[in-house]
PDB file of C-alpha atoms in Angstrom:
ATOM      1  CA  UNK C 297      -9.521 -12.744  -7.442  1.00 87.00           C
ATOM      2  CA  UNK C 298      -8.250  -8.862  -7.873  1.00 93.00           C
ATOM      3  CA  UNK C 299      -5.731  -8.062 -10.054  1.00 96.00           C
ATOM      4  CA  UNK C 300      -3.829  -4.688 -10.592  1.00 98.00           C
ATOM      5  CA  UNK C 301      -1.731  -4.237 -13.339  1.00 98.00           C
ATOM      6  CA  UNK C 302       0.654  -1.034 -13.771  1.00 98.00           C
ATOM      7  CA  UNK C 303       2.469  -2.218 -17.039  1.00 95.00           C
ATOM      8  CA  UNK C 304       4.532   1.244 -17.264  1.00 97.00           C
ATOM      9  CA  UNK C 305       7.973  -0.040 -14.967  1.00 96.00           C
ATOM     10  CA  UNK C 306       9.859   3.115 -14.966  1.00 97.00           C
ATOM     11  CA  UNK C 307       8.861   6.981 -16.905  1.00 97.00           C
ATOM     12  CA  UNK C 308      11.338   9.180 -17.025  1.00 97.00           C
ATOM     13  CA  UNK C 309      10.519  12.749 -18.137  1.00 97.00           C
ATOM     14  CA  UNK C 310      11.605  16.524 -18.170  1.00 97.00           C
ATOM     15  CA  UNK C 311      10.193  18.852 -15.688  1.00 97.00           C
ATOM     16  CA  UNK C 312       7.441  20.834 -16.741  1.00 97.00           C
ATOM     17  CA  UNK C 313       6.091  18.236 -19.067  1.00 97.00           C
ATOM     18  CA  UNK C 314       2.874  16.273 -18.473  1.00 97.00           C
ATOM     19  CA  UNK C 315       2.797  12.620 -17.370  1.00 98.00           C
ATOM     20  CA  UNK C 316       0.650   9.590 -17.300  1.00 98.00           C
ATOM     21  CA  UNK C 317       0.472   6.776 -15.677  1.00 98.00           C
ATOM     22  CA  UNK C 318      -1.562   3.646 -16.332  1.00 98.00           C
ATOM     23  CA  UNK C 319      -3.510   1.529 -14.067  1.00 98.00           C
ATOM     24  CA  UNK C 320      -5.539  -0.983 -15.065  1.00 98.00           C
ATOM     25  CA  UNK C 321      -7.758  -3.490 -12.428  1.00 98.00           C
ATOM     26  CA  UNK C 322      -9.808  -6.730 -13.018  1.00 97.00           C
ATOM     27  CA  UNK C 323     -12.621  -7.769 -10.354  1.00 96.00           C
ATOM     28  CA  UNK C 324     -15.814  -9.127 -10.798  1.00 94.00           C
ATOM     29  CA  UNK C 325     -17.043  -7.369  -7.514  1.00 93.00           C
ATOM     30  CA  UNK C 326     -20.126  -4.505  -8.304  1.00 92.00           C
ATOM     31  CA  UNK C 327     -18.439  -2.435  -5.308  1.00 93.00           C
ATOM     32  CA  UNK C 328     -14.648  -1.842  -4.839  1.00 95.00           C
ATOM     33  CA  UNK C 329     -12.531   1.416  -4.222  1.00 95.00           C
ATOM     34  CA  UNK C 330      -9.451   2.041  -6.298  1.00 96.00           C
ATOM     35  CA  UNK C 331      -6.595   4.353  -4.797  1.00 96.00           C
ATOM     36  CA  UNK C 332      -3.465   6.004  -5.800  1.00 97.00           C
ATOM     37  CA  UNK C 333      -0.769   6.344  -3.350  1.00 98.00           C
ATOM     38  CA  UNK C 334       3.016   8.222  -3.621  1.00 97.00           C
ATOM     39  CA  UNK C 335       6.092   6.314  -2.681  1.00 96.00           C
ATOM     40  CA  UNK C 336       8.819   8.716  -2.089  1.00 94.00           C
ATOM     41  CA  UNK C 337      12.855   7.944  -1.625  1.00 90.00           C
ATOM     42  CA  UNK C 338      11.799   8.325   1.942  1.00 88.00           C
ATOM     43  CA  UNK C 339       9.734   4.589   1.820  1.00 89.00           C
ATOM     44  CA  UNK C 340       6.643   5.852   2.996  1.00 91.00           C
ATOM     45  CA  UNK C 341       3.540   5.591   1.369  1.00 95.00           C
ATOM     46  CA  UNK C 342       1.331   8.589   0.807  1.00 96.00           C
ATOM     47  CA  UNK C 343      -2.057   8.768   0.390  1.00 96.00           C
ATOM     48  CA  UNK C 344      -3.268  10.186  -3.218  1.00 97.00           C
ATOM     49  CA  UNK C 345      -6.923   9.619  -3.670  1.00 95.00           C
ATOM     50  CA  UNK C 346      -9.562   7.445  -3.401  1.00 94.00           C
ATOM     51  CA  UNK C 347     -12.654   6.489  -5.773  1.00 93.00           C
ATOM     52  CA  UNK C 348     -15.304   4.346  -5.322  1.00 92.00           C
ATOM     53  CA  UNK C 349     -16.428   2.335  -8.140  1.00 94.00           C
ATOM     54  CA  UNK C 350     -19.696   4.228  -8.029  1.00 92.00           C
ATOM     55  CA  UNK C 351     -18.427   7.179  -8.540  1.00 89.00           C
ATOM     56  CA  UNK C 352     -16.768   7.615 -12.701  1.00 87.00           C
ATOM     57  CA  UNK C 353     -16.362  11.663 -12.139  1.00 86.00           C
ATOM     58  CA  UNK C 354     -13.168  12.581 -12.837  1.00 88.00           C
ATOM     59  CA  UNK C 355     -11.377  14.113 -10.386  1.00 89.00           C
ATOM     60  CA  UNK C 356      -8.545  16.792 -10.401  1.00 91.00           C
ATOM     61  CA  UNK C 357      -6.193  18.514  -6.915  1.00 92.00           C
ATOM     62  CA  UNK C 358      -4.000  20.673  -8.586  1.00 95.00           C
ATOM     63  CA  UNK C 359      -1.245  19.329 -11.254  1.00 96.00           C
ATOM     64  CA  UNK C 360      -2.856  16.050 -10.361  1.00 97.00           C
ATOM     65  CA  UNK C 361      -5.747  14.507 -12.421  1.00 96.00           C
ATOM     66  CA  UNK C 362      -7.491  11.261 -12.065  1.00 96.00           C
ATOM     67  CA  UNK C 363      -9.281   9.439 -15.160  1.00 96.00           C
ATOM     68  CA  UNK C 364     -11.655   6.859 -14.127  1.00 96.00           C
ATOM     69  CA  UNK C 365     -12.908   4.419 -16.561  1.00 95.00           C
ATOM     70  CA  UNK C 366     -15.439   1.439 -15.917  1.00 94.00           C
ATOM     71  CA  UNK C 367     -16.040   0.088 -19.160  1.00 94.00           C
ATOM     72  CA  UNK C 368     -12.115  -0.274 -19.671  1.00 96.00           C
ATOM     73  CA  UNK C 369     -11.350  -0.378 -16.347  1.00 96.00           C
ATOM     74  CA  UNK C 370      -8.813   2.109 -16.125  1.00 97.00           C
ATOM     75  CA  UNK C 371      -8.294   4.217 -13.129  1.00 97.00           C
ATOM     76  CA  UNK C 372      -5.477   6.262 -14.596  1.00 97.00           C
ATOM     77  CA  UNK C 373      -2.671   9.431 -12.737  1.00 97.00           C
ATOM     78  CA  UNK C 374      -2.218  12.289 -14.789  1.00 97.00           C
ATOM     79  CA  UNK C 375       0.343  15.150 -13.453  1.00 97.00           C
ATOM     80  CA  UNK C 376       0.270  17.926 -15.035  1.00 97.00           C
ATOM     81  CA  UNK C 377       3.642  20.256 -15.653  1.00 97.00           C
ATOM     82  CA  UNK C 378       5.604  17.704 -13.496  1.00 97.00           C
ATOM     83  CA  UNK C 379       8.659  18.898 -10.958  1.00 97.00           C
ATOM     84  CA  UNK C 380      10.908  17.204  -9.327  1.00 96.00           C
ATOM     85  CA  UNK C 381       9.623  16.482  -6.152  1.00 96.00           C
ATOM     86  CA  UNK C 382       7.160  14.503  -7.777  1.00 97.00           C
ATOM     87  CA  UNK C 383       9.682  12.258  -8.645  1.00 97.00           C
ATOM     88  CA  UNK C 384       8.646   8.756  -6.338  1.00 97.00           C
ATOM     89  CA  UNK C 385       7.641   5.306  -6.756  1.00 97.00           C
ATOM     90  CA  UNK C 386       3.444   5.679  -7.779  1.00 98.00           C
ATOM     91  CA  UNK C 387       1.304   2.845  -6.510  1.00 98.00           C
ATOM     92  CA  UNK C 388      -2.439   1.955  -7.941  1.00 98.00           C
ATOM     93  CA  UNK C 389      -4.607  -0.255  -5.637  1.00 97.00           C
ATOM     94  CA  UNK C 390      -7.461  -2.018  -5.475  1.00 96.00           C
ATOM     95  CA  UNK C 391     -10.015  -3.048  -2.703  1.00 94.00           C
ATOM     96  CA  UNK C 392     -13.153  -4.642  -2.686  1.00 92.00           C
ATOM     97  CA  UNK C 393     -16.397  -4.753  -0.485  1.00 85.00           C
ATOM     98  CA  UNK C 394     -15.803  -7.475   2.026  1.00 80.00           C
ATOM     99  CA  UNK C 395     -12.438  -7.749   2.004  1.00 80.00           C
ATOM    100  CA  UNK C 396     -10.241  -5.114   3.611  1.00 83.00           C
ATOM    101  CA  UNK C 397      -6.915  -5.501   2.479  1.00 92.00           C
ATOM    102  CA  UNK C 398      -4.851  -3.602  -0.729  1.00 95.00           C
ATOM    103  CA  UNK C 399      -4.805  -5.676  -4.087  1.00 96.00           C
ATOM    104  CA  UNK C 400      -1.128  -3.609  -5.177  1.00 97.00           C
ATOM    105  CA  UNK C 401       0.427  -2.665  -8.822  1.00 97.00           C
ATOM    106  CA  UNK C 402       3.768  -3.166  -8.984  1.00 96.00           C
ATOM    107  CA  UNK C 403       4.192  -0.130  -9.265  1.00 97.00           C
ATOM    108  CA  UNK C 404       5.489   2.551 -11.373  1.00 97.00           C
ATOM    109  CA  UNK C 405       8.918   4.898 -10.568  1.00 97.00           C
ATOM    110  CA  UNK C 406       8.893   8.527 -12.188  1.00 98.00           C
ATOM    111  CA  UNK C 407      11.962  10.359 -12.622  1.00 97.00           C
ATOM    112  CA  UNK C 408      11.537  13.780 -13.188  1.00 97.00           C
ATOM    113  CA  UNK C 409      14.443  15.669 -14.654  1.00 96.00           C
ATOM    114  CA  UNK C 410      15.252  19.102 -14.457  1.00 94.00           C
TER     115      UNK C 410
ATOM    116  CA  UNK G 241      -2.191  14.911  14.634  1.00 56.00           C
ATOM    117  CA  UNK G 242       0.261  11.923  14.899  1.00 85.00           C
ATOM    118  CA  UNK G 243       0.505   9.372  11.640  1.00 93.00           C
ATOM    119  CA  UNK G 244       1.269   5.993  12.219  1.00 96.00           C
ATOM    120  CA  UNK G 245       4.516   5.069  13.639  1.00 96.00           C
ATOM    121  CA  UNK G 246       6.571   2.339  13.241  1.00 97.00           C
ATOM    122  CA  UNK G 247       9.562   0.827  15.251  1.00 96.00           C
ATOM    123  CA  UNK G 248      12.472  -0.233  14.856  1.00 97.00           C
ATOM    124  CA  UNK G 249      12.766   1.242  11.395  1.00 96.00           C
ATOM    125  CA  UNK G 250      15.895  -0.796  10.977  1.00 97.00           C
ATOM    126  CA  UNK G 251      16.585  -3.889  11.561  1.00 97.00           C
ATOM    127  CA  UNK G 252      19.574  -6.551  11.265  1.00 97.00           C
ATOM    128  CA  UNK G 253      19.296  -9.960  12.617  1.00 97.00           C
ATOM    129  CA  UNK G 254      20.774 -13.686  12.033  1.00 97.00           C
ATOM    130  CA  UNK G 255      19.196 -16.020  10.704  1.00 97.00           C
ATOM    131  CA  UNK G 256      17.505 -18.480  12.943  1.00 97.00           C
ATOM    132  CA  UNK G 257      16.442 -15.535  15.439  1.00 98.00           C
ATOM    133  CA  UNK G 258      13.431 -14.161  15.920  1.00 98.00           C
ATOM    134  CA  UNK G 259      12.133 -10.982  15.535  1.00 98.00           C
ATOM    135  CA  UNK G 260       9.501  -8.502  16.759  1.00 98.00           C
ATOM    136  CA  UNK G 261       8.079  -5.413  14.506  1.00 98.00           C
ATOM    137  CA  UNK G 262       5.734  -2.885  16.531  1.00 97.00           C
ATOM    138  CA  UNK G 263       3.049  -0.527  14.916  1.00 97.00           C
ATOM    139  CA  UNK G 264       1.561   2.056  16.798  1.00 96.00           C
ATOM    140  CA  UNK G 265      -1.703   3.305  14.537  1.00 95.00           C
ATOM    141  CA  UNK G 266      -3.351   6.514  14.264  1.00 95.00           C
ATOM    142  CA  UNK G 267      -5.196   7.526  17.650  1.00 92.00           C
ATOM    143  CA  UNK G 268      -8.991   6.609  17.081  1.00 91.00           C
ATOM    144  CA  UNK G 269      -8.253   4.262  14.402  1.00 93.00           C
ATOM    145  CA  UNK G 270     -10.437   0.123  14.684  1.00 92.00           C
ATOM    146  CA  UNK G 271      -8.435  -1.210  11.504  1.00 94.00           C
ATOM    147  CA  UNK G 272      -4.566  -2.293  11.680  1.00 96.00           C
ATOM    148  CA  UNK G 273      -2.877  -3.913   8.846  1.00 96.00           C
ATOM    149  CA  UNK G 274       0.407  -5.230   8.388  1.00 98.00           C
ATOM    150  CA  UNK G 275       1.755  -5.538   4.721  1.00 97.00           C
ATOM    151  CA  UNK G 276       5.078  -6.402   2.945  1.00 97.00           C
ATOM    152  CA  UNK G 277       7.205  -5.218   0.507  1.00 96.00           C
ATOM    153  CA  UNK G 278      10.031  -6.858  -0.991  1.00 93.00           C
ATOM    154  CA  UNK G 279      12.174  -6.710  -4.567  1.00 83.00           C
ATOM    155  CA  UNK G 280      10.661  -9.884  -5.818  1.00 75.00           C
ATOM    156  CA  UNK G 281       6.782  -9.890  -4.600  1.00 78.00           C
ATOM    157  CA  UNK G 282       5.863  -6.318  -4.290  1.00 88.00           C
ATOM    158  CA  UNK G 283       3.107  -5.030  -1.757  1.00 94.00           C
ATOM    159  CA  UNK G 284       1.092  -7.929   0.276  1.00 95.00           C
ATOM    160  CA  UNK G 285      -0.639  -8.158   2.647  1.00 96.00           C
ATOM    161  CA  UNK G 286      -0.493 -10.539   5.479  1.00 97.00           C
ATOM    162  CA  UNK G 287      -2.726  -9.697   7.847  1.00 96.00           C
ATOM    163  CA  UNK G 288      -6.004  -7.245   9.079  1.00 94.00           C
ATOM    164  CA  UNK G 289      -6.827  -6.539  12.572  1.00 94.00           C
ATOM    165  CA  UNK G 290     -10.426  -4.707  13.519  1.00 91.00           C
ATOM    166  CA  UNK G 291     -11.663  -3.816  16.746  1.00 84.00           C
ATOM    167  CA  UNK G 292     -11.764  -7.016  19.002  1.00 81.00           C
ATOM    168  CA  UNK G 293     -12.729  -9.406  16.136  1.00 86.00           C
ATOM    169  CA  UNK G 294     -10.850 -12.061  14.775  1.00 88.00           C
ATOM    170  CA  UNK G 295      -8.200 -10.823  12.330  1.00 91.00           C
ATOM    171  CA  UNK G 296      -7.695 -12.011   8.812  1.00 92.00           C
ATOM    172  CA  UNK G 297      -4.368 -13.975   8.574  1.00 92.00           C
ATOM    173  CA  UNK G 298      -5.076 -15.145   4.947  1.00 92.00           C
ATOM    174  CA  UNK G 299      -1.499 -13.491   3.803  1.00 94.00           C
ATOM    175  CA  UNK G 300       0.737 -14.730   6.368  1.00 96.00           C
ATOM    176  CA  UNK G 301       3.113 -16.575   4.199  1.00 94.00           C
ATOM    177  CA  UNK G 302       4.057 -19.350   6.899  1.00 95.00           C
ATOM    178  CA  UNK G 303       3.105 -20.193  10.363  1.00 96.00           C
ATOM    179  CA  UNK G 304       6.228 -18.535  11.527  1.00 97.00           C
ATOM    180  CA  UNK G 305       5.056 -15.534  11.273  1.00 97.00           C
ATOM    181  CA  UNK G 306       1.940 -14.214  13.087  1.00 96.00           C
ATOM    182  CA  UNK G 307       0.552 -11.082  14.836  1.00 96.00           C
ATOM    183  CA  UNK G 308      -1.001  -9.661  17.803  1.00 94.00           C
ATOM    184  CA  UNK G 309      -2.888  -6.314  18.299  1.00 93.00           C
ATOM    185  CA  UNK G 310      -3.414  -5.628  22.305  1.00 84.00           C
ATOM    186  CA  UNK G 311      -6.478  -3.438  23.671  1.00 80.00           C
ATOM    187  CA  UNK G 312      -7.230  -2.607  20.209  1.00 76.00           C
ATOM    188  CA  UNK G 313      -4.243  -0.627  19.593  1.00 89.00           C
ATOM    189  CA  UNK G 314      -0.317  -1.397  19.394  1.00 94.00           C
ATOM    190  CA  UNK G 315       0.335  -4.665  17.156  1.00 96.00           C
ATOM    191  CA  UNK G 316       3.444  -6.614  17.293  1.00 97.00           C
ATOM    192  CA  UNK G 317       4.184  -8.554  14.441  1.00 98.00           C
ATOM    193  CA  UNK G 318       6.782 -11.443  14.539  1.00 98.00           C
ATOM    194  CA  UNK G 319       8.401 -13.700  13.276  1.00 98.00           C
ATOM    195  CA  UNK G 320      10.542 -16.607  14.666  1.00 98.00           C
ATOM    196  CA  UNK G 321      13.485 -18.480  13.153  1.00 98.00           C
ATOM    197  CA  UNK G 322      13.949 -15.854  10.479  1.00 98.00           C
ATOM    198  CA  UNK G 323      14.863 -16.817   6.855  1.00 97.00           C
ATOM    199  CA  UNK G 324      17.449 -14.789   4.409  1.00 96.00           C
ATOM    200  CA  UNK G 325      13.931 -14.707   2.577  1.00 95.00           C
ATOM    201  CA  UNK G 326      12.370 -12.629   5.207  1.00 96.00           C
ATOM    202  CA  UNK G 327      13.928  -9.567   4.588  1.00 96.00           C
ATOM    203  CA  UNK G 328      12.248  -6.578   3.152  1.00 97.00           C
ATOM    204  CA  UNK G 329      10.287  -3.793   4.617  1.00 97.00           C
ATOM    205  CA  UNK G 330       7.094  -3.923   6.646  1.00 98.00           C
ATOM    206  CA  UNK G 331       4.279  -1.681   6.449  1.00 97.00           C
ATOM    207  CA  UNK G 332       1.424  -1.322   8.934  1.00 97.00           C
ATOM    208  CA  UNK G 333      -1.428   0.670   8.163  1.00 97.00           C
ATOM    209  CA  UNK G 334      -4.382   2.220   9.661  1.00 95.00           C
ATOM    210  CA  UNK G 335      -8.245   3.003   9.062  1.00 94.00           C
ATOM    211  CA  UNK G 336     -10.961   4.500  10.975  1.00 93.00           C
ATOM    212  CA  UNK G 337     -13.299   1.789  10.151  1.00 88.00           C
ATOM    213  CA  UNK G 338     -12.855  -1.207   7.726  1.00 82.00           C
ATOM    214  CA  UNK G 339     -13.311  -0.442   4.436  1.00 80.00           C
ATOM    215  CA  UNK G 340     -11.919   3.601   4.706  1.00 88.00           C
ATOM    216  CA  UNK G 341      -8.853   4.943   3.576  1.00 93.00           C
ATOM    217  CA  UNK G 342      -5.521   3.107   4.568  1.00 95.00           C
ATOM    218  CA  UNK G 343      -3.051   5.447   5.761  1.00 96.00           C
ATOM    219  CA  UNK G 344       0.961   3.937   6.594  1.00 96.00           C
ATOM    220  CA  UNK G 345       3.609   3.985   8.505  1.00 96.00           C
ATOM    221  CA  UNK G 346       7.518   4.552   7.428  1.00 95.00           C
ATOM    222  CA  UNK G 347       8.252   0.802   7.808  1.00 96.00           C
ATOM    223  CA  UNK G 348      10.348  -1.265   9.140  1.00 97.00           C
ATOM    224  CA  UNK G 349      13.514  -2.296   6.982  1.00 96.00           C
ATOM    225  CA  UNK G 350      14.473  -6.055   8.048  1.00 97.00           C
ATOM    226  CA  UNK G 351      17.461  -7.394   6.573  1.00 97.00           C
ATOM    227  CA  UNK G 352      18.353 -11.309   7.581  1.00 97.00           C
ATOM    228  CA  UNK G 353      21.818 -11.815   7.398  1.00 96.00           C
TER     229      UNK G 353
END
């Protein structure tokens, strides 16, 4: 079975300062994807990034930064001088080969503060 | 173009009725999923439609709930003789092909009075 854990329930930080957010998986599947989607006040879920788990290069799209990490397997969400639209509900999931469907964190909600 | 759209994207009902959610995914799209999200359980899924095969019902919670997708597009999912534990918002998603990116819809917010 998959497993996601995000054990980081709420962050609340000043803008301008940098952020982190954990994600760590378990599967015993060789091939599986791990994504990052947004969760604004709005409710809909926005597409971050995907990796697959081939694929360890980090990966960075603008104030955002992504840390992949097989050997602890961490797939962690940096932002980088935070604002306050990026204040949301941030979702890490899993998926493996075979099986379509999203393996969910619970997810973690950043407050930015001005 | 259009992202996935989602109707009604409220909804109140009694008890005991039943209820129909529609999804409408992304033009071009094989793979339709419908997830849940609720205070108590998070996101789960409940169920994975692609192209004209048999879907993957493996997270419908009970038998009153279940789904349809017709001519490989619009999916309707319901669910009859709704329970107070029903409510929470539903989220259908869509992929070009199994196993790409999911992209979702606003939901629909179902609250069972």
């Amino acid at each position: 079975a998959q497993k996601v854990t995000q054990a980081q329930t709420e962050i609340s930080v000043v803008e301008k300062e940098d952020v982190t957010l954990d994600c760590v998986y378990e599967t015993r599947d060789t091939t599986y994807y791990l994504f990052w989607y947004k969760q604004p006040p709005s409710g809909e879920l926005v597409f971050l990034i995907r990796r697959n788990s081939f694929d360890e290069q980090n990966e960075i799209s603008g104030r955002y930064s992504w840390n992949f990490q097989k050997s602890t397997s961490s797939f962690n969400f940096t932002i980088t001088a935070s604002q306050v639209v990026d204040s949301a509900v941030y979702f890490c999931a899993l998926s493996v080969e075979g099986a379509q469907k999203l393996v969910f964190g619970q997810g973690t909600r950043l407050t930015i503060n001005p | 173009g259009a992202g996935v759209s989602q109707s009604p994207s409220n909804k109140v009902t009694e008890k005991g009725k039943d209820v129909e959610l529609r999804c409408d995914p992304i033009s071009g799209h094989t793979a339709l999923y419908w997830y849940r999200q609720s205070l108590g359980q998070g996101l789960e899924f409940l169920i994975y439609f692609q192209g004209n095969s048999a879907p993957d019902k493996s997270g419908l919670p009970s038998d009153r709930f279940s789904a349809e997708r017709t001519g490989g597009s619009v999916s309707t999912l319901t669910i009859q003789r709704t329970q107070q534990e029903d409510s929470a918002v539903y989220l259908c998603a869509s992929s070009l092909n199994r196993e790409e990116t999911q992209y979702f819809g606003p939901g629909t917010r179902l609250l069972v009075l």
